[in-house]
């Protein structure tokens, strides 16, 4: 068993190394940031979002003048900040085959309004189910969404 873990760790480190070479401005660490970094790249390659080169407080990138926070999961909930409201929020679920689905794409205020009255957790991150975010996403007018890139843009 220990041999299998050892090999898996080596494989993961090799994958992270390849990702770091392909996207040097992202960390792709195995300590909890990997899914988030992957999600940011997937969103930036799919939507009209330019990622910030360095970590920025509250937002991961921008789309024109819109500041965008990106959250990713491989589970059934996403997080939303308790200490601020991002201008725009894109939340995705990454599937084991590497594909993903957009759960929410729109103004952060709409999510904040839904969470109003909830006690802010100690870690400052509300957990919100994909089901609820999907319901909120259905209410977002098209003009308030971050647009998808055209094929030639990607």
mmCIF file with all atom_site columns, C-alpha atoms in Angstrom:
data_model
loop_
_atom_site.group_PDB
_atom_site.id
_atom_site.type_symbol
_atom_site.label_atom_id
_atom_site.label_alt_id
_atom_site.label_comp_id
_atom_site.label_asym_id
_atom_site.label_entity_id
_atom_site.label_seq_id
_atom_site.pdbx_PDB_ins_code
_atom_site.Cartn_x
_atom_site.Cartn_y
_atom_site.Cartn_z
_atom_site.occupancy
_atom_site.B_iso_or_equiv
_atom_site.pdbx_formal_charge
_atom_site.auth_seq_id
_atom_site.auth_comp_id
_atom_site.auth_asym_id
_atom_site.auth_atom_id
_atom_site.pdbx_PDB_model_num
ATOM 1   C CA . UNK A 1 1   ? 0.000   0.000  0.000   1.00 0.00 ? 1   UNK A CA 1
ATOM 2   C CA . UNK A 1 2   ? 2.746   2.477  0.902   1.00 0.00 ? 2   UNK A CA 1
ATOM 3   C CA . UNK A 1 3   ? 4.306   1.808  -2.491  1.00 0.00 ? 3   UNK A CA 1
ATOM 4   C CA . UNK A 1 4   ? 1.052   2.767  -4.235  1.00 0.00 ? 4   UNK A CA 1
ATOM 5   C CA . UNK A 1 5   ? 0.838   6.027  -2.275  1.00 0.00 ? 5   UNK A CA 1
ATOM 6   C CA . UNK A 1 6   ? 4.468   6.795  -3.028  1.00 0.00 ? 6   UNK A CA 1
ATOM 7   C CA . UNK A 1 7   ? 3.910   6.285  -6.758  1.00 0.00 ? 7   UNK A CA 1
ATOM 8   C CA . UNK A 1 8   ? 0.680   8.324  -6.739  1.00 0.00 ? 8   UNK A CA 1
ATOM 9   C CA . UNK A 1 9   ? 2.449   11.237 -5.023  1.00 0.00 ? 9   UNK A CA 1
ATOM 10  C CA . UNK A 1 10  ? 5.243   11.112 -7.623  1.00 0.00 ? 10  UNK A CA 1
ATOM 11  C CA . UNK A 1 11  ? 2.635   11.102 -10.402 1.00 0.00 ? 11  UNK A CA 1
ATOM 12  C CA . UNK A 1 12  ? 0.792   14.056 -8.869  1.00 0.00 ? 12  UNK A CA 1
ATOM 13  C CA . UNK A 1 13  ? 4.027   16.010 -8.475  1.00 0.00 ? 13  UNK A CA 1
ATOM 14  C CA . UNK A 1 14  ? 4.871   15.327 -12.137 1.00 0.00 ? 14  UNK A CA 1
ATOM 15  C CA . UNK A 1 15  ? 1.432   16.543 -13.215 1.00 0.00 ? 15  UNK A CA 1
ATOM 16  C CA . UNK A 1 16  ? 1.796   19.702 -11.115 1.00 0.00 ? 16  UNK A CA 1
ATOM 17  C CA . UNK A 1 17  ? 5.218   20.298 -12.640 1.00 0.00 ? 17  UNK A CA 1
ATOM 18  C CA . UNK A 1 18  ? 3.742   20.086 -16.159 1.00 0.00 ? 18  UNK A CA 1
ATOM 19  C CA . UNK A 1 19  ? 0.920   22.452 -15.208 1.00 0.00 ? 19  UNK A CA 1
ATOM 20  C CA . UNK A 1 20  ? 3.397   24.937 -13.686 1.00 0.00 ? 20  UNK A CA 1
ATOM 21  C CA . UNK A 1 21  ? 5.398   24.964 -16.924 1.00 0.00 ? 21  UNK A CA 1
ATOM 22  C CA . UNK A 1 22  ? 2.273   25.499 -19.025 1.00 0.00 ? 22  UNK A CA 1
ATOM 23  C CA . UNK A 1 23  ? 0.821   28.195 -16.723 1.00 0.00 ? 23  UNK A CA 1
ATOM 24  C CA . UNK A 1 24  ? 3.722   29.750 -14.766 1.00 0.00 ? 24  UNK A CA 1
ATOM 25  C CA . UNK A 1 25  ? 1.570   32.407 -13.090 1.00 0.00 ? 25  UNK A CA 1
ATOM 26  C CA . UNK A 1 26  ? -0.427  29.768 -11.162 1.00 0.00 ? 26  UNK A CA 1
ATOM 27  C CA . UNK A 1 27  ? 0.875   27.772 -8.203  1.00 0.00 ? 27  UNK A CA 1
ATOM 28  C CA . UNK A 1 28  ? -0.945  24.413 -8.665  1.00 0.00 ? 28  UNK A CA 1
ATOM 29  C CA . UNK A 1 29  ? 0.047   23.311 -5.182  1.00 0.00 ? 29  UNK A CA 1
ATOM 30  C CA . UNK A 1 30  ? -1.221  19.991 -3.846  1.00 0.00 ? 30  UNK A CA 1
ATOM 31  C CA . UNK A 1 31  ? -2.224  21.543 -0.528  1.00 0.00 ? 31  UNK A CA 1
ATOM 32  C CA . UNK A 1 32  ? -5.758  22.571 -1.406  1.00 0.00 ? 32  UNK A CA 1
ATOM 33  C CA . UNK A 1 33  ? -5.190  25.081 -4.177  1.00 0.00 ? 33  UNK A CA 1
ATOM 34  C CA . UNK A 1 34  ? -5.007  22.642 -7.058  1.00 0.00 ? 34  UNK A CA 1
ATOM 35  C CA . UNK A 1 35  ? -8.746  22.498 -7.828  1.00 0.00 ? 35  UNK A CA 1
ATOM 36  C CA . UNK A 1 36  ? -9.001  26.282 -7.512  1.00 0.00 ? 36  UNK A CA 1
ATOM 37  C CA . UNK A 1 37  ? -6.074  26.909 -9.843  1.00 0.00 ? 37  UNK A CA 1
ATOM 38  C CA . UNK A 1 38  ? -7.413  24.409 -12.374 1.00 0.00 ? 38  UNK A CA 1
ATOM 39  C CA . UNK A 1 39  ? -10.811 26.088 -12.212 1.00 0.00 ? 39  UNK A CA 1
ATOM 40  C CA . UNK A 1 40  ? -9.334  29.514 -12.837 1.00 0.00 ? 40  UNK A CA 1
ATOM 41  C CA . UNK A 1 41  ? -7.566  28.251 -15.953 1.00 0.00 ? 41  UNK A CA 1
ATOM 42  C CA . UNK A 1 42  ? -10.692 26.473 -17.234 1.00 0.00 ? 42  UNK A CA 1
ATOM 43  C CA . UNK A 1 43  ? -12.797 29.606 -16.739 1.00 0.00 ? 43  UNK A CA 1
ATOM 44  C CA . UNK A 1 44  ? -10.188 31.912 -18.310 1.00 0.00 ? 44  UNK A CA 1
ATOM 45  C CA . UNK A 1 45  ? -9.935  29.670 -21.356 1.00 0.00 ? 45  UNK A CA 1
ATOM 46  C CA . UNK A 1 46  ? -13.736 29.419 -21.709 1.00 0.00 ? 46  UNK A CA 1
ATOM 47  C CA . UNK A 1 47  ? -14.958 32.875 -20.735 1.00 0.00 ? 47  UNK A CA 1
ATOM 48  C CA . UNK A 1 48  ? -13.862 36.423 -21.503 1.00 0.00 ? 48  UNK A CA 1
ATOM 49  C CA . UNK A 1 49  ? -11.790 36.603 -18.307 1.00 0.00 ? 49  UNK A CA 1
ATOM 50  C CA . UNK A 1 50  ? -8.176  37.670 -17.971 1.00 0.00 ? 50  UNK A CA 1
ATOM 51  C CA . UNK A 1 51  ? -6.602  36.283 -14.806 1.00 0.00 ? 51  UNK A CA 1
ATOM 52  C CA . UNK A 1 52  ? -4.490  38.513 -12.609 1.00 0.00 ? 52  UNK A CA 1
ATOM 53  C CA . UNK A 1 53  ? -0.809  37.538 -12.721 1.00 0.00 ? 53  UNK A CA 1
ATOM 54  C CA . UNK A 1 54  ? -0.501  37.755 -8.920  1.00 0.00 ? 54  UNK A CA 1
ATOM 55  C CA . UNK A 1 55  ? -2.918  37.007 -6.112  1.00 0.00 ? 55  UNK A CA 1
ATOM 56  C CA . UNK A 1 56  ? -5.341  39.909 -5.725  1.00 0.00 ? 56  UNK A CA 1
ATOM 57  C CA . UNK A 1 57  ? -7.582  40.554 -2.763  1.00 0.00 ? 57  UNK A CA 1
ATOM 58  C CA . UNK A 1 58  ? -11.187 39.457 -3.459  1.00 0.00 ? 58  UNK A CA 1
ATOM 59  C CA . UNK A 1 59  ? -10.986 38.819 -7.234  1.00 0.00 ? 59  UNK A CA 1
ATOM 60  C CA . UNK A 1 60  ? -9.122  36.434 -9.557  1.00 0.00 ? 60  UNK A CA 1
ATOM 61  C CA . UNK A 1 61  ? -9.405  38.314 -12.832 1.00 0.00 ? 61  UNK A CA 1
ATOM 62  C CA . UNK A 1 62  ? -11.398 40.740 -14.892 1.00 0.00 ? 62  UNK A CA 1
ATOM 63  C CA . UNK A 1 63  ? -13.670 40.858 -17.895 1.00 0.00 ? 63  UNK A CA 1
ATOM 64  C CA . UNK A 1 64  ? -13.535 44.364 -19.307 1.00 0.00 ? 64  UNK A CA 1
ATOM 65  C CA . UNK A 1 65  ? -14.283 46.521 -16.258 1.00 0.00 ? 65  UNK A CA 1
ATOM 66  C CA . UNK A 1 66  ? -15.940 43.692 -14.367 1.00 0.00 ? 66  UNK A CA 1
ATOM 67  C CA . UNK A 1 67  ? -13.895 42.139 -11.573 1.00 0.00 ? 67  UNK A CA 1
ATOM 68  C CA . UNK A 1 68  ? -14.459 38.380 -11.337 1.00 0.00 ? 68  UNK A CA 1
ATOM 69  C CA . UNK A 1 69  ? -14.036 35.895 -8.517  1.00 0.00 ? 69  UNK A CA 1
ATOM 70  C CA . UNK A 1 70  ? -13.787 32.255 -9.617  1.00 0.00 ? 70  UNK A CA 1
ATOM 71  C CA . UNK A 1 71  ? -14.619 29.308 -7.378  1.00 0.00 ? 71  UNK A CA 1
ATOM 72  C CA . UNK A 1 72  ? -14.264 25.631 -8.274  1.00 0.00 ? 72  UNK A CA 1
ATOM 73  C CA . UNK A 1 73  ? -15.238 22.337 -6.744  1.00 0.00 ? 73  UNK A CA 1
ATOM 74  C CA . UNK A 1 74  ? -15.340 18.645 -7.483  1.00 0.00 ? 74  UNK A CA 1
ATOM 75  C CA . UNK A 1 75  ? -18.051 18.152 -4.854  1.00 0.00 ? 75  UNK A CA 1
ATOM 76  C CA . UNK A 1 76  ? -21.623 19.365 -4.345  1.00 0.00 ? 76  UNK A CA 1
ATOM 77  C CA . UNK A 1 77  ? -21.065 22.843 -2.955  1.00 0.00 ? 77  UNK A CA 1
ATOM 78  C CA . UNK A 1 78  ? -19.022 25.946 -3.619  1.00 0.00 ? 78  UNK A CA 1
ATOM 79  C CA . UNK A 1 79  ? -17.812 28.671 -1.306  1.00 0.00 ? 79  UNK A CA 1
ATOM 80  C CA . UNK A 1 80  ? -18.785 32.325 -1.245  1.00 0.00 ? 80  UNK A CA 1
ATOM 81  C CA . UNK A 1 81  ? -16.927 34.950 0.788   1.00 0.00 ? 81  UNK A CA 1
ATOM 82  C CA . UNK A 1 82  ? -18.435 36.191 4.017   1.00 0.00 ? 82  UNK A CA 1
ATOM 83  C CA . UNK A 1 83  ? -16.310 39.328 4.301   1.00 0.00 ? 83  UNK A CA 1
ATOM 84  C CA . UNK A 1 84  ? -17.019 40.950 0.914   1.00 0.00 ? 84  UNK A CA 1
ATOM 85  C CA . UNK A 1 85  ? -19.218 40.703 -2.156  1.00 0.00 ? 85  UNK A CA 1
ATOM 86  C CA . UNK A 1 86  ? -17.341 40.044 -5.392  1.00 0.00 ? 86  UNK A CA 1
ATOM 87  C CA . UNK A 1 87  ? -18.460 42.139 -8.360  1.00 0.00 ? 87  UNK A CA 1
ATOM 88  C CA . UNK A 1 88  ? -18.952 39.009 -10.470 1.00 0.00 ? 88  UNK A CA 1
ATOM 89  C CA . UNK A 1 89  ? -18.765 35.360 -9.507  1.00 0.00 ? 89  UNK A CA 1
ATOM 90  C CA . UNK A 1 90  ? -18.273 32.309 -11.676 1.00 0.00 ? 90  UNK A CA 1
ATOM 91  C CA . UNK A 1 91  ? -18.616 28.985 -9.904  1.00 0.00 ? 91  UNK A CA 1
ATOM 92  C CA . UNK A 1 92  ? -17.853 25.710 -11.666 1.00 0.00 ? 92  UNK A CA 1
ATOM 93  C CA . UNK A 1 93  ? -17.912 22.001 -10.927 1.00 0.00 ? 93  UNK A CA 1
ATOM 94  C CA . UNK A 1 94  ? -14.998 20.030 -12.367 1.00 0.00 ? 94  UNK A CA 1
ATOM 95  C CA . UNK A 1 95  ? -15.795 16.427 -13.252 1.00 0.00 ? 95  UNK A CA 1
ATOM 96  C CA . UNK A 1 96  ? -13.314 13.527 -12.877 1.00 0.00 ? 96  UNK A CA 1
ATOM 97  C CA . UNK A 1 97  ? -12.882 13.331 -16.666 1.00 0.00 ? 97  UNK A CA 1
ATOM 98  C CA . UNK A 1 98  ? -11.623 16.943 -16.730 1.00 0.00 ? 98  UNK A CA 1
ATOM 99  C CA . UNK A 1 99  ? -14.788 18.456 -18.179 1.00 0.00 ? 99  UNK A CA 1
ATOM 100 C CA . UNK A 1 100 ? -16.683 21.045 -16.172 1.00 0.00 ? 100 UNK A CA 1
ATOM 101 C CA . UNK A 1 101 ? -20.051 22.708 -15.887 1.00 0.00 ? 101 UNK A CA 1
ATOM 102 C CA . UNK A 1 102 ? -20.767 26.291 -14.974 1.00 0.00 ? 102 UNK A CA 1
ATOM 103 C CA . UNK A 1 103 ? -23.000 26.434 -11.931 1.00 0.00 ? 103 UNK A CA 1
ATOM 104 C CA . UNK A 1 104 ? -23.272 30.213 -11.587 1.00 0.00 ? 104 UNK A CA 1
ATOM 105 C CA . UNK A 1 105 ? -22.170 33.111 -13.789 1.00 0.00 ? 105 UNK A CA 1
ATOM 106 C CA . UNK A 1 106 ? -23.346 36.537 -12.697 1.00 0.00 ? 106 UNK A CA 1
ATOM 107 C CA . UNK A 1 107 ? -23.230 39.334 -10.157 1.00 0.00 ? 107 UNK A CA 1
ATOM 108 C CA . UNK A 1 108 ? -21.992 38.404 -6.705  1.00 0.00 ? 108 UNK A CA 1
ATOM 109 C CA . UNK A 1 109 ? -24.677 40.562 -5.104  1.00 0.00 ? 109 UNK A CA 1
ATOM 110 C CA . UNK A 1 110 ? -27.407 38.104 -6.097  1.00 0.00 ? 110 UNK A CA 1
ATOM 111 C CA . UNK A 1 111 ? -25.688 35.356 -4.081  1.00 0.00 ? 111 UNK A CA 1
ATOM 112 C CA . UNK A 1 112 ? -24.994 37.718 -1.187  1.00 0.00 ? 112 UNK A CA 1
ATOM 113 C CA . UNK A 1 113 ? -28.689 38.626 -1.072  1.00 0.00 ? 113 UNK A CA 1
ATOM 114 C CA . UNK A 1 114 ? -29.586 34.928 -0.806  1.00 0.00 ? 114 UNK A CA 1
ATOM 115 C CA . UNK A 1 115 ? -27.097 34.495 2.060   1.00 0.00 ? 115 UNK A CA 1
ATOM 116 C CA . UNK A 1 116 ? -28.247 37.608 3.934   1.00 0.00 ? 116 UNK A CA 1
ATOM 117 C CA . UNK A 1 117 ? -28.883 36.808 7.560   1.00 0.00 ? 117 UNK A CA 1
ATOM 118 C CA . UNK A 1 118 ? -26.608 33.761 7.612   1.00 0.00 ? 118 UNK A CA 1
ATOM 119 C CA . UNK A 1 119 ? -23.912 33.840 10.264  1.00 0.00 ? 119 UNK A CA 1
ATOM 120 C CA . UNK A 1 120 ? -20.463 34.252 8.703   1.00 0.00 ? 120 UNK A CA 1
ATOM 121 C CA . UNK A 1 121 ? -18.364 31.119 9.346   1.00 0.00 ? 121 UNK A CA 1
ATOM 122 C CA . UNK A 1 122 ? -15.009 31.393 11.151  1.00 0.00 ? 122 UNK A CA 1
ATOM 123 C CA . UNK A 1 123 ? -13.148 30.746 7.896   1.00 0.00 ? 123 UNK A CA 1
ATOM 124 C CA . UNK A 1 124 ? -15.091 33.612 6.214   1.00 0.00 ? 124 UNK A CA 1
ATOM 125 C CA . UNK A 1 125 ? -16.423 31.245 3.531   1.00 0.00 ? 125 UNK A CA 1
ATOM 126 C CA . UNK A 1 126 ? -20.078 30.355 3.227   1.00 0.00 ? 126 UNK A CA 1
ATOM 127 C CA . UNK A 1 127 ? -20.748 26.932 1.777   1.00 0.00 ? 127 UNK A CA 1
ATOM 128 C CA . UNK A 1 128 ? -23.567 27.078 -0.732  1.00 0.00 ? 128 UNK A CA 1
ATOM 129 C CA . UNK A 1 129 ? -24.985 24.070 -2.538  1.00 0.00 ? 129 UNK A CA 1
ATOM 130 C CA . UNK A 1 130 ? -24.679 23.660 -6.274  1.00 0.00 ? 130 UNK A CA 1
ATOM 131 C CA . UNK A 1 131 ? -28.466 23.243 -6.384  1.00 0.00 ? 131 UNK A CA 1
ATOM 132 C CA . UNK A 1 132 ? -29.078 26.679 -4.849  1.00 0.00 ? 132 UNK A CA 1
ATOM 133 C CA . UNK A 1 133 ? -26.427 28.329 -7.024  1.00 0.00 ? 133 UNK A CA 1
ATOM 134 C CA . UNK A 1 134 ? -27.986 26.732 -10.098 1.00 0.00 ? 134 UNK A CA 1
ATOM 135 C CA . UNK A 1 135 ? -31.380 28.134 -9.130  1.00 0.00 ? 135 UNK A CA 1
ATOM 136 C CA . UNK A 1 136 ? -29.846 31.595 -8.689  1.00 0.00 ? 136 UNK A CA 1
ATOM 137 C CA . UNK A 1 137 ? -28.042 31.266 -12.024 1.00 0.00 ? 137 UNK A CA 1
ATOM 138 C CA . UNK A 1 138 ? -31.369 30.773 -13.806 1.00 0.00 ? 138 UNK A CA 1
ATOM 139 C CA . UNK A 1 139 ? -32.382 34.261 -12.609 1.00 0.00 ? 139 UNK A CA 1
ATOM 140 C CA . UNK A 1 140 ? -29.350 36.032 -14.120 1.00 0.00 ? 140 UNK A CA 1
ATOM 141 C CA . UNK A 1 141 ? -30.214 38.041 -17.255 1.00 0.00 ? 141 UNK A CA 1
ATOM 142 C CA . UNK A 1 142 ? -27.934 37.288 -20.215 1.00 0.00 ? 142 UNK A CA 1
ATOM 143 C CA . UNK A 1 143 ? -26.552 40.860 -20.233 1.00 0.00 ? 143 UNK A CA 1
ATOM 144 C CA . UNK A 1 144 ? -25.262 40.333 -16.672 1.00 0.00 ? 144 UNK A CA 1
ATOM 145 C CA . UNK A 1 145 ? -23.232 37.232 -17.517 1.00 0.00 ? 145 UNK A CA 1
ATOM 146 C CA . UNK A 1 146 ? -19.557 37.051 -18.406 1.00 0.00 ? 146 UNK A CA 1
ATOM 147 C CA . UNK A 1 147 ? -19.591 36.055 -22.067 1.00 0.00 ? 147 UNK A CA 1
ATOM 148 C CA . UNK A 1 148 ? -18.029 32.888 -23.421 1.00 0.00 ? 148 UNK A CA 1
ATOM 149 C CA . UNK A 1 149 ? -15.032 33.262 -25.679 1.00 0.00 ? 149 UNK A CA 1
ATOM 150 C CA . UNK A 1 150 ? -15.533 32.674 -29.342 1.00 0.00 ? 150 UNK A CA 1
ATOM 151 C CA . UNK A 1 151 ? -13.491 29.729 -30.626 1.00 0.00 ? 151 UNK A CA 1
ATOM 152 C CA . UNK A 1 152 ? -10.865 32.032 -32.189 1.00 0.00 ? 152 UNK A CA 1
ATOM 153 C CA . UNK A 1 153 ? -10.381 33.807 -28.809 1.00 0.00 ? 153 UNK A CA 1
ATOM 154 C CA . UNK A 1 154 ? -9.639  30.653 -26.836 1.00 0.00 ? 154 UNK A CA 1
#
